[in-house]
XYZ file of C-alpha atoms in Angstrom:
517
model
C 0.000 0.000 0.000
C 2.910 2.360 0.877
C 3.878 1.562 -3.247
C 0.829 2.764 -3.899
C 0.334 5.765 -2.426
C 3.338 7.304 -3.041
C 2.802 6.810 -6.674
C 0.013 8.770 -6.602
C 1.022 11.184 -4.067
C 3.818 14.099 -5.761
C 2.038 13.452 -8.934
C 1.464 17.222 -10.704
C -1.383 18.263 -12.965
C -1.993 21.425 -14.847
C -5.206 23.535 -13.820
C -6.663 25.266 -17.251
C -8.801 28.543 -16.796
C -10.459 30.150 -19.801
C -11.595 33.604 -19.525
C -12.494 36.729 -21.944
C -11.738 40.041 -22.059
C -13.295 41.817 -24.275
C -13.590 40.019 -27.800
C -10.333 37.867 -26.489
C -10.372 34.623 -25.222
C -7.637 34.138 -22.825
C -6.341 30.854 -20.743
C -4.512 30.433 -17.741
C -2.369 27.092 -16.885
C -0.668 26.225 -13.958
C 0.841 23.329 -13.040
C -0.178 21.996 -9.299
C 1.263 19.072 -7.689
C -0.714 17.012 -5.412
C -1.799 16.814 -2.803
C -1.705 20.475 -2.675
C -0.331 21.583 0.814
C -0.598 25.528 -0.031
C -3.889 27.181 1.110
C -6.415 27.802 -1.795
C -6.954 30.936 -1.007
C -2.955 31.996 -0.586
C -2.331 30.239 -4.009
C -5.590 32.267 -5.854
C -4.348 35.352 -4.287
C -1.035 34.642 -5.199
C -2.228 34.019 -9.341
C -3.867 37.333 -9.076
C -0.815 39.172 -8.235
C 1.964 37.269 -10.603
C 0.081 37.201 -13.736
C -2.282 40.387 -13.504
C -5.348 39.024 -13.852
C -8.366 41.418 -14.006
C -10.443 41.916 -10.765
C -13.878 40.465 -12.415
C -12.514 36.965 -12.693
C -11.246 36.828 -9.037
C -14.330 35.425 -7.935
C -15.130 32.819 -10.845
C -11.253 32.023 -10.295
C -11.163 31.657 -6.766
C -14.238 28.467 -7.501
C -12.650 26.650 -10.140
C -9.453 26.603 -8.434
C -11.045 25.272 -5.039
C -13.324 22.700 -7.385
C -10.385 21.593 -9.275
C -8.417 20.529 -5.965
C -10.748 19.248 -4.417
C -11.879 16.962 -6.962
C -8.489 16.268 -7.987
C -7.706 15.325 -4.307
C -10.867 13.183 -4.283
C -9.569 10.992 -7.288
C -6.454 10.676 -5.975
C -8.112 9.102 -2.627
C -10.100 6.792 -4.414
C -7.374 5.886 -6.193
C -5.622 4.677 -3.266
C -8.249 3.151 -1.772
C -8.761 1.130 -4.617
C -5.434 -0.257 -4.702
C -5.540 -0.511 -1.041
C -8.077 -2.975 -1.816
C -7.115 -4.708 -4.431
C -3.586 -5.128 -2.358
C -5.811 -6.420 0.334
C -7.391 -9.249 -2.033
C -4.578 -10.362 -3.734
C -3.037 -10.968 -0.687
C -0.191 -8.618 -0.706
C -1.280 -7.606 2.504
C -2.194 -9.827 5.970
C -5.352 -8.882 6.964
C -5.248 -9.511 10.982
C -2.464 -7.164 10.763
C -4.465 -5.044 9.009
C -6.992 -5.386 11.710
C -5.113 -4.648 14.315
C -3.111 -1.787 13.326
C -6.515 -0.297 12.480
C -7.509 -1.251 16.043
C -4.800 0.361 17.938
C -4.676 3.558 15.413
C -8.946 3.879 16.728
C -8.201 3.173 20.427
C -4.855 5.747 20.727
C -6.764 8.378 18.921
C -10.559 8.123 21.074
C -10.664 9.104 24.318
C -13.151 6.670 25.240
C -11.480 3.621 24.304
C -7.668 4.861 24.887
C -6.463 3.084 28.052
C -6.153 5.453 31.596
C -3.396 6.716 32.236
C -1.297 4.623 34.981
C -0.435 6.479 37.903
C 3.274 6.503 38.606
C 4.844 6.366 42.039
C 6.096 9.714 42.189
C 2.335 11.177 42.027
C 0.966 8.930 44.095
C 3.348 9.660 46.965
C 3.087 13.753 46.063
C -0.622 13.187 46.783
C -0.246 11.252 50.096
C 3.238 13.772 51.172
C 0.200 16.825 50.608
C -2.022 15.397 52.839
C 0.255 14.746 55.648
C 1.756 18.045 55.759
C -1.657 19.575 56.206
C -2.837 17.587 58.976
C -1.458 17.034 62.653
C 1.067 14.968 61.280
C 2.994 17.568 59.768
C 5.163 18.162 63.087
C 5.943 14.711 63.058
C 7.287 14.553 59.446
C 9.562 17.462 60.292
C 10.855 16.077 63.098
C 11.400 12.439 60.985
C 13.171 14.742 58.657
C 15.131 16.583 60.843
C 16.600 13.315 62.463
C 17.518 11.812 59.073
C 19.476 15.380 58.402
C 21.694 15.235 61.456
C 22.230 11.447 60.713
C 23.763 12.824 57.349
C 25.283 15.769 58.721
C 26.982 13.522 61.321
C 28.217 10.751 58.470
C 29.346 13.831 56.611
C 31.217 15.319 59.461
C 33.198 12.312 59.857
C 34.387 11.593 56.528
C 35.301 16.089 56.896
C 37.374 14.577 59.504
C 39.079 11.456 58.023
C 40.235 13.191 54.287
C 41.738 16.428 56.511
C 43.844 14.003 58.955
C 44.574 11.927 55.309
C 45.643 15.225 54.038
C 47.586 16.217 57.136
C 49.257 12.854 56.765
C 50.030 12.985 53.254
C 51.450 17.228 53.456
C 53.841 16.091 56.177
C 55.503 12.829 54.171
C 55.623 15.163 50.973
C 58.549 17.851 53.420
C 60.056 15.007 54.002
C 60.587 13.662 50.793
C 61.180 17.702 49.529
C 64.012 18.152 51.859
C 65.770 14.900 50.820
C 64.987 16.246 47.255
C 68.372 16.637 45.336
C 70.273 14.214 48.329
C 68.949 10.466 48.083
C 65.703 11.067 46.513
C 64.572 12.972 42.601
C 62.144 14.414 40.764
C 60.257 10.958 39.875
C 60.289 10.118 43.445
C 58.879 12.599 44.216
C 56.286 13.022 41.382
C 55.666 8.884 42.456
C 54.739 10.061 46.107
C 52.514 12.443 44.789
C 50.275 9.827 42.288
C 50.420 7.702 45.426
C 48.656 11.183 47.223
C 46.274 11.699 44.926
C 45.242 7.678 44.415
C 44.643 7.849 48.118
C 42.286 10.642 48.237
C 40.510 9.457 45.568
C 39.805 5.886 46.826
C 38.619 7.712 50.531
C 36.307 9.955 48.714
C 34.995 7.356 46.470
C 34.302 5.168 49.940
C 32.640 7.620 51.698
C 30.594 9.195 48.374
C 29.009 5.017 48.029
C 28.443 5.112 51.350
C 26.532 8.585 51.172
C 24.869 7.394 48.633
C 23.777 4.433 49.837
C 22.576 6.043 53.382
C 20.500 8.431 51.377
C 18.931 5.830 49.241
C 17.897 3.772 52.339
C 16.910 7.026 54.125
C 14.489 7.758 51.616
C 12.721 4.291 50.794
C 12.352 4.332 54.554
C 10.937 7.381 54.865
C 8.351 6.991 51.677
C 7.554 3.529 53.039
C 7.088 5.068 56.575
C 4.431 7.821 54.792
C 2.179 5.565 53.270
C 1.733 3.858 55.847
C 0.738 6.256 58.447
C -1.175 7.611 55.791
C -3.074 4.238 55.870
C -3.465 4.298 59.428
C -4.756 7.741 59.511
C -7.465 6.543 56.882
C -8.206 3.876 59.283
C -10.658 5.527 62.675
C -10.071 2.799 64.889
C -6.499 2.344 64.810
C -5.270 2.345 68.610
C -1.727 3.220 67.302
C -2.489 6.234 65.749
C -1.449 8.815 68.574
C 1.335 6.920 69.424
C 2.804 6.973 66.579
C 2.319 10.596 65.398
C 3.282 11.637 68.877
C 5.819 14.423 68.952
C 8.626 13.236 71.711
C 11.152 15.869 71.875
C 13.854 13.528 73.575
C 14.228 11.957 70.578
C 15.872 15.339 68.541
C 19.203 14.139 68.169
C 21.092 17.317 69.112
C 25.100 16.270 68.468
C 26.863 19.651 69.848
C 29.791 17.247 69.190
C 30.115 17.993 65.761
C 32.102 21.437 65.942
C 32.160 23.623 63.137
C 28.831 22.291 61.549
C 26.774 24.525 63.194
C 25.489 27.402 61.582
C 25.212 30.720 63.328
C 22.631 33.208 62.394
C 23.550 35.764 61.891
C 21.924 39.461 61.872
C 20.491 40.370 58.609
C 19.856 44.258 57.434
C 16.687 44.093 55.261
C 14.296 45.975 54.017
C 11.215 46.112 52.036
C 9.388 47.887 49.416
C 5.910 47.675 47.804
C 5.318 48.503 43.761
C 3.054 48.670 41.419
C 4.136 48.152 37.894
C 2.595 48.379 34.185
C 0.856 50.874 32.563
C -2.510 50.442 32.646
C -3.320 47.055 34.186
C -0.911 47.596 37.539
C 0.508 44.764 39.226
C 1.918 44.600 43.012
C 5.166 43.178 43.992
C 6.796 43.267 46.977
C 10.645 43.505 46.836
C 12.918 42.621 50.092
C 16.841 44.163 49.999
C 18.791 41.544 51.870
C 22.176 41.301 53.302
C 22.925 37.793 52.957
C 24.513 34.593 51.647
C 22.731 33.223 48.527
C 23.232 29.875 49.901
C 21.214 30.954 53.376
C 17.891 30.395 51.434
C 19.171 26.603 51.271
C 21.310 25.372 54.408
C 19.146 23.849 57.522
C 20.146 24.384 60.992
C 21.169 21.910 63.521
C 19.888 23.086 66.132
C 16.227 22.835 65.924
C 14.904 25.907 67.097
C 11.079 27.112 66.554
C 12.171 30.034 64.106
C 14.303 27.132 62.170
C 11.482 24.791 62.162
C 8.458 27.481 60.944
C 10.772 28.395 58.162
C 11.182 24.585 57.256
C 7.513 24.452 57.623
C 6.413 26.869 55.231
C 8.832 25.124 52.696
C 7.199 21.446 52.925
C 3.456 23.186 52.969
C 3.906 25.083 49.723
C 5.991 21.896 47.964
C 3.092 20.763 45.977
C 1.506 24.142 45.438
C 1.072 27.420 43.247
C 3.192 29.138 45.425
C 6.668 27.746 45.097
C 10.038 29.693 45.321
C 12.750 29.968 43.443
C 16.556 30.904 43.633
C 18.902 32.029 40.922
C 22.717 30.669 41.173
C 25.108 32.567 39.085
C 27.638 29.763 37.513
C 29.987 28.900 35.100
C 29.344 27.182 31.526
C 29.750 23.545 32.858
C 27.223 21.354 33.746
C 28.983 20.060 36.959
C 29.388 20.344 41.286
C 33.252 20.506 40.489
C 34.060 24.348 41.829
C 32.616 27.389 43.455
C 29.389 27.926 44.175
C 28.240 25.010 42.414
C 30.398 22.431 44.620
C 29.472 24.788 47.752
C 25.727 24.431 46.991
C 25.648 20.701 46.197
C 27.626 20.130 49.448
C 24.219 21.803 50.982
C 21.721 19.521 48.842
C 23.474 16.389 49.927
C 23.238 17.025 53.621
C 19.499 16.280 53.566
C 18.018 13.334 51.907
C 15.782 14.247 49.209
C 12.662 12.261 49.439
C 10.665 13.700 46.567
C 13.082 14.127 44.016
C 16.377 12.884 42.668
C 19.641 13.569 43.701
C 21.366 16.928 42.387
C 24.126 15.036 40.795
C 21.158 12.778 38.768
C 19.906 15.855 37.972
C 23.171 16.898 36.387
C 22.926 14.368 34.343
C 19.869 14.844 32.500
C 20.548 18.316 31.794
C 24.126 16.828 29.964
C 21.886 14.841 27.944
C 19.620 17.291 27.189
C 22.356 19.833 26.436
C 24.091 17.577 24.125
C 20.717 16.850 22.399
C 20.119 20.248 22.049
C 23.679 21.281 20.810
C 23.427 18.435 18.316
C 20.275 19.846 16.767
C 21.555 23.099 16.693
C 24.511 22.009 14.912
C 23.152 20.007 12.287
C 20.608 23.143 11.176
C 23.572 25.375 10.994
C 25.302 22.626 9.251
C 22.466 22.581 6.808
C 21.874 26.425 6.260
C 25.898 26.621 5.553
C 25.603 23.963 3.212
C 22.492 25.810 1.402
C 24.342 28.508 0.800
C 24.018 30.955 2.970
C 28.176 30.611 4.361
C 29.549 33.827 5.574
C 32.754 34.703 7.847
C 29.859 35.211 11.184
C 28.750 31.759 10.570
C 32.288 30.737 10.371
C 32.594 31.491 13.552
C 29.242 30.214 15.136
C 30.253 27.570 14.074
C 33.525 27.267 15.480
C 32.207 28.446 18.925
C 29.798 25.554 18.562
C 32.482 23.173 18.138
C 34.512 24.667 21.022
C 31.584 24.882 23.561
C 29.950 21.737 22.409
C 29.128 20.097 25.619
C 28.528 23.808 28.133
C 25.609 26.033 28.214
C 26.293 29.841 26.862
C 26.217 32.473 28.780
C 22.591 33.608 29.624
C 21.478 30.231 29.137
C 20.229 28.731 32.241
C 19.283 25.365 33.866
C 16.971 24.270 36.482
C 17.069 21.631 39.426
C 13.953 20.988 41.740
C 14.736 20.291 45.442
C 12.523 19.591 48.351
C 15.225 19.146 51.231
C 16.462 22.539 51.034
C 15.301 25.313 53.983
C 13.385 27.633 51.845
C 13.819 27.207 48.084
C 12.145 24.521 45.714
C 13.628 25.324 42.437
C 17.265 26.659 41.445
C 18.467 28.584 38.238
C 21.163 27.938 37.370
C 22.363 31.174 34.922
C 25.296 30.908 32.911
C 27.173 34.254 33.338
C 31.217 35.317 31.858
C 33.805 37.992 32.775
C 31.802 40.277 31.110
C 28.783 40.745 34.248
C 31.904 42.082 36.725
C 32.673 45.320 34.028
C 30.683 48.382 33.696
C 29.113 48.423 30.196
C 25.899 46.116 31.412
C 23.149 47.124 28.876
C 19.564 45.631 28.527
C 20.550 43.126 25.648
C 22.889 42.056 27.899
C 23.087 37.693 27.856
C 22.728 37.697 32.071
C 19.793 40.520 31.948
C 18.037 38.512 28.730
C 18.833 35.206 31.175
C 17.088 37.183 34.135
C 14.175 37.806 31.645
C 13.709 34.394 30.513
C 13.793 33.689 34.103
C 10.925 35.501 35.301
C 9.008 34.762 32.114
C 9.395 30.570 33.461
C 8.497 32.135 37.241
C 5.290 33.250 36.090
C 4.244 29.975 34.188
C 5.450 27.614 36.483
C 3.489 29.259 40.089
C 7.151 30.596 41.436
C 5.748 33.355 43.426
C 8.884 34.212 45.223
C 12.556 34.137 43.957
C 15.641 34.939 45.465
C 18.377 37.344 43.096
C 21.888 38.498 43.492
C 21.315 42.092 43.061
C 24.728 43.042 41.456
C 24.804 39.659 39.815
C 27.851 38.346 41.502
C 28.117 36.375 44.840
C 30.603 37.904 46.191
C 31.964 41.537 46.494
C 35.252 42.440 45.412
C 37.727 45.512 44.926
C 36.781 46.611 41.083
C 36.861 50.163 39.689
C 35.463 52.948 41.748
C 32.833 55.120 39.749
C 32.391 58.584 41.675
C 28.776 60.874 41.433
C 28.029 63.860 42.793
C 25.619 64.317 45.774
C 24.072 67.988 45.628
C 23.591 69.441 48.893
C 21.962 72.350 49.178
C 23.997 74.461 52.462
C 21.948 77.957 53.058
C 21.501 80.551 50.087
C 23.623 80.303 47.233
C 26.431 83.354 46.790
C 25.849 85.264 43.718
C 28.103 83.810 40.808
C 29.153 80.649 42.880
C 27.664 77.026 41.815
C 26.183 74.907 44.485
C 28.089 72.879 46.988
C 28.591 69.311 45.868
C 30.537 66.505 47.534
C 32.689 64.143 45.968
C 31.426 60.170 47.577
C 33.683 57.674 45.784
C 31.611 54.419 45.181
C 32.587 50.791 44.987
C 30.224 49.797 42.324
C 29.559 47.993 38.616
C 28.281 51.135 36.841
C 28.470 54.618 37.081
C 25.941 56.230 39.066
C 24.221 59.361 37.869
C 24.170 63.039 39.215
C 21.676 62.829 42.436
């Protein structure tokens, strides 16, 4: 059958028109191939305007075009169906498999005999997680939760402790073998010692990264076994057990002062906060907050379990599964990794909670690789295919080199996203890809990081983020860069004649200049 049809399919015919004008008898052909995927109306419209037809034929045109393809079209189905047919008789075709694919083509494609949707795991548990958040046994999650971090925080703590004496080890046999450098001992010994090193550290942190791994993984089958069950029990009136087990003991926080130096200490914040309205007709409120802090404050928890600590952590796990989520923006690099800077310091935070609803940051470095490298891929082959059309200049030239170069990272003002429910009071991180070029001066709107910020808020307001976190400078930390001076007027008591106003001279460490106030 597929012989068939595309025998008759591509097949071109030529549409005649007669017409007068005046005592002539004019005729129009044009060749059509079928089927015809051009609008009627776009190709009559487009006759009228290449050959100059009169305006009193447009009408009588415009219905012997449309009768022409449509009858045309009609032939050319029957056609098929014909041979369809006759492939069907002559047995060129199995008729159960005929059948069937018919069968399956009908159910897919009607509702009411397409088969419902399974539900996965993942939704199911979202569902029953919702519930229990909103009912008494919230308090009794958190604390579950809470006792799960320190377990972590306490495993991490002591491998902290076993790669720094490692370390401490391994620094003081490498003076040794540098002050018998150049006596009993050379360069390849010492190079040797240092491969040794580096093997060592690598096994340890291999070790303890399996056993992480392998802690979180039971933690969280535990825990998602643990929450379907109570949220059995709770379904279940008579079930003596109930208030037992939903029972809020506070001897049982696990509160390990031991563990010095992983306690974090609040400190004071200067805020402060602003309402605005903006658009120009149809005005919209926002409320801004100015914050002194570090970005990665939004996402650590605190050991010690105070009731401040725990209504923040509160608020998080009510609004997980809501239209009110919030949202963080990390300013990184162009790889896709946890290797260095912030990105290492903020997946040290993710993995010192279990995350029960979704997967682990590093598996979630992973699919944006692949997805990345699927993109890139697509991207390349298009370019490949308008250079080979033709269109080759020296800017595609080097596109395409660029491509080549930065085949496997994200460009700047691109940006990523990671979903997290173990983190104090963010769900969902950017990730935005910024360069060099964000710590100069010459920021303008077109900017890549401003157009990232854009696309950023344009995903916020389709995806129910109600409440994201932004580094206002865009950068995460503040260093010495070029001071930009303005001028502060100040007006001191009448002006002198012929003298110009008092100003003052306030030297600024900022990232652009600062106009006349």
């Amino acid at each position: 059958m597929k012989k068939n049809r595309e025998r008759f399919c591509n097949r071109e015919r030529e549409f005649v028109y007669k017409f007068k004008v005046g005592s002539q008898c004019l005729e129009l052909r044009v060749p059509l191939r079928f089927p015809v995927q051009e609008n009627a109306s776009h190709l009559h419209g487009r006759l009228m305007l290449l050959h100059s037809l009169p305006c009193f034929i447009e009408k009588d045109l415009k219905e012997a075009l449309t009768q022409f393809i449509e009858e045309e079209s009609l032939r050319d189905y029957d056609r098929d169906a014909e041979a369809s047919l006759e492939a069907v008789k002559s047995g060129e075709v199995d008729l159960h498999q005929l059948a069937s694919t018919w069968a399956k083509a009908y159910a897919e494609t009607t509702l009411e005999h397409a088969r419902p949707e399974e539900p996965s795991w993942d939704e199911d548990f979202a569902d029953v997680y919702h519930d229990l958040i909103h009912s008494p046994a919230s308090e009794t999650l958190l604390n579950l939760e809470h006792n799960y971090f320190v377990s972590i925080s306490e495993l991490i703590g002591e491998r902290d402790v076993e790669l720094k004496k490692l370390r401490e080890r391994q620094g003081i046999e490498m003076e040794k073998v540098m002050q018998e450098l150049g006596k009993s001992l050379t360069d390849q010994d010492v190079n040797s010692l240092a491969a040794q090193h580096f093997e060592s550290q690598q096994d340890l942190e291999n070790k303890w990264s399996n056993e992480l791994k392998q802690s979180t993984a039971i933690q969280k089958q535990e825990y998602q076994e643990w929450v379907i069950k109570l949220h059995q029990d709770l379904k279940n009136p008579n079930n003596s057990s109930l208030s037992e087990e939903i029972k809020v003991q506070p001897s049982q926080f696990r509160e390990s002062v031991e563990a010095i130096g992983r306690i974090y200490e609040e400190q004071r914040k200067l805020e402060e906060s602003f309402t605005i309205h903006l658009g120009a007709q149809l005005k919209t409120m926002h409320n801004l907050r100015l914050l002194r802090a570090d970005m990665l404050d939004f996402c650590k928890h605190k050991r010690n379990h105070r009731s401040g600590v725990k209504l923040h952590r509160l608020q998080t796990a009510l609004s997980l599964y809501s239209t009110s989520l919030c949202g963080l923006v990390l300013l990184v690099d162009n790889r896709i990794n946890s290797y260095s800077g912030i990105k290492r310091d903020f997946a040290t935070v993710c993995q010192e909670c279990t995350d029960f609803h979704f997967p682990r940051i590093e598996e979630q470095l992973e699919v944006v690789q692949q997805v990345v490298l699927y993109a890139r891929t697509q991207r390349r082959s298009k370019l490949k295919e308008s250079l080979d059309s033709g269109n080759q200049n020296g800017g595609n030239d080097d596109k395409t080199k660029n491509a080549e170069r930065n085949y496997l990272n994200v460009l700047p003002g691109e940006f990523y996203i990671t979903r997290h429910s173990n983190l104090s009071e963010i769900h969902v991180a950017f990730h935005l890809c910024v360069d060099d070029h964000v710590k100069s001066g010459n920021i303008t709107a077109r900017d890549p990081a401003i157009m990232g910020l854009r696309n950023i808020l344009k995903v916020c307001c389709t995806h129910d983020i109600t409440t994201i976190s932004i580094p206002l400078l865009l950068v995460h930390d503040m260093s010495e860069g070029p001071h930009f001076k303005f001028r502060i007027l100040c007006n001191r008591g009448p002006k002198p004649p012929g003298q110009e106003p008092a100003t003052q001279q306030v030297s600024v460490k900022g990232r652009a200049s600062l106009p006349d106030l």
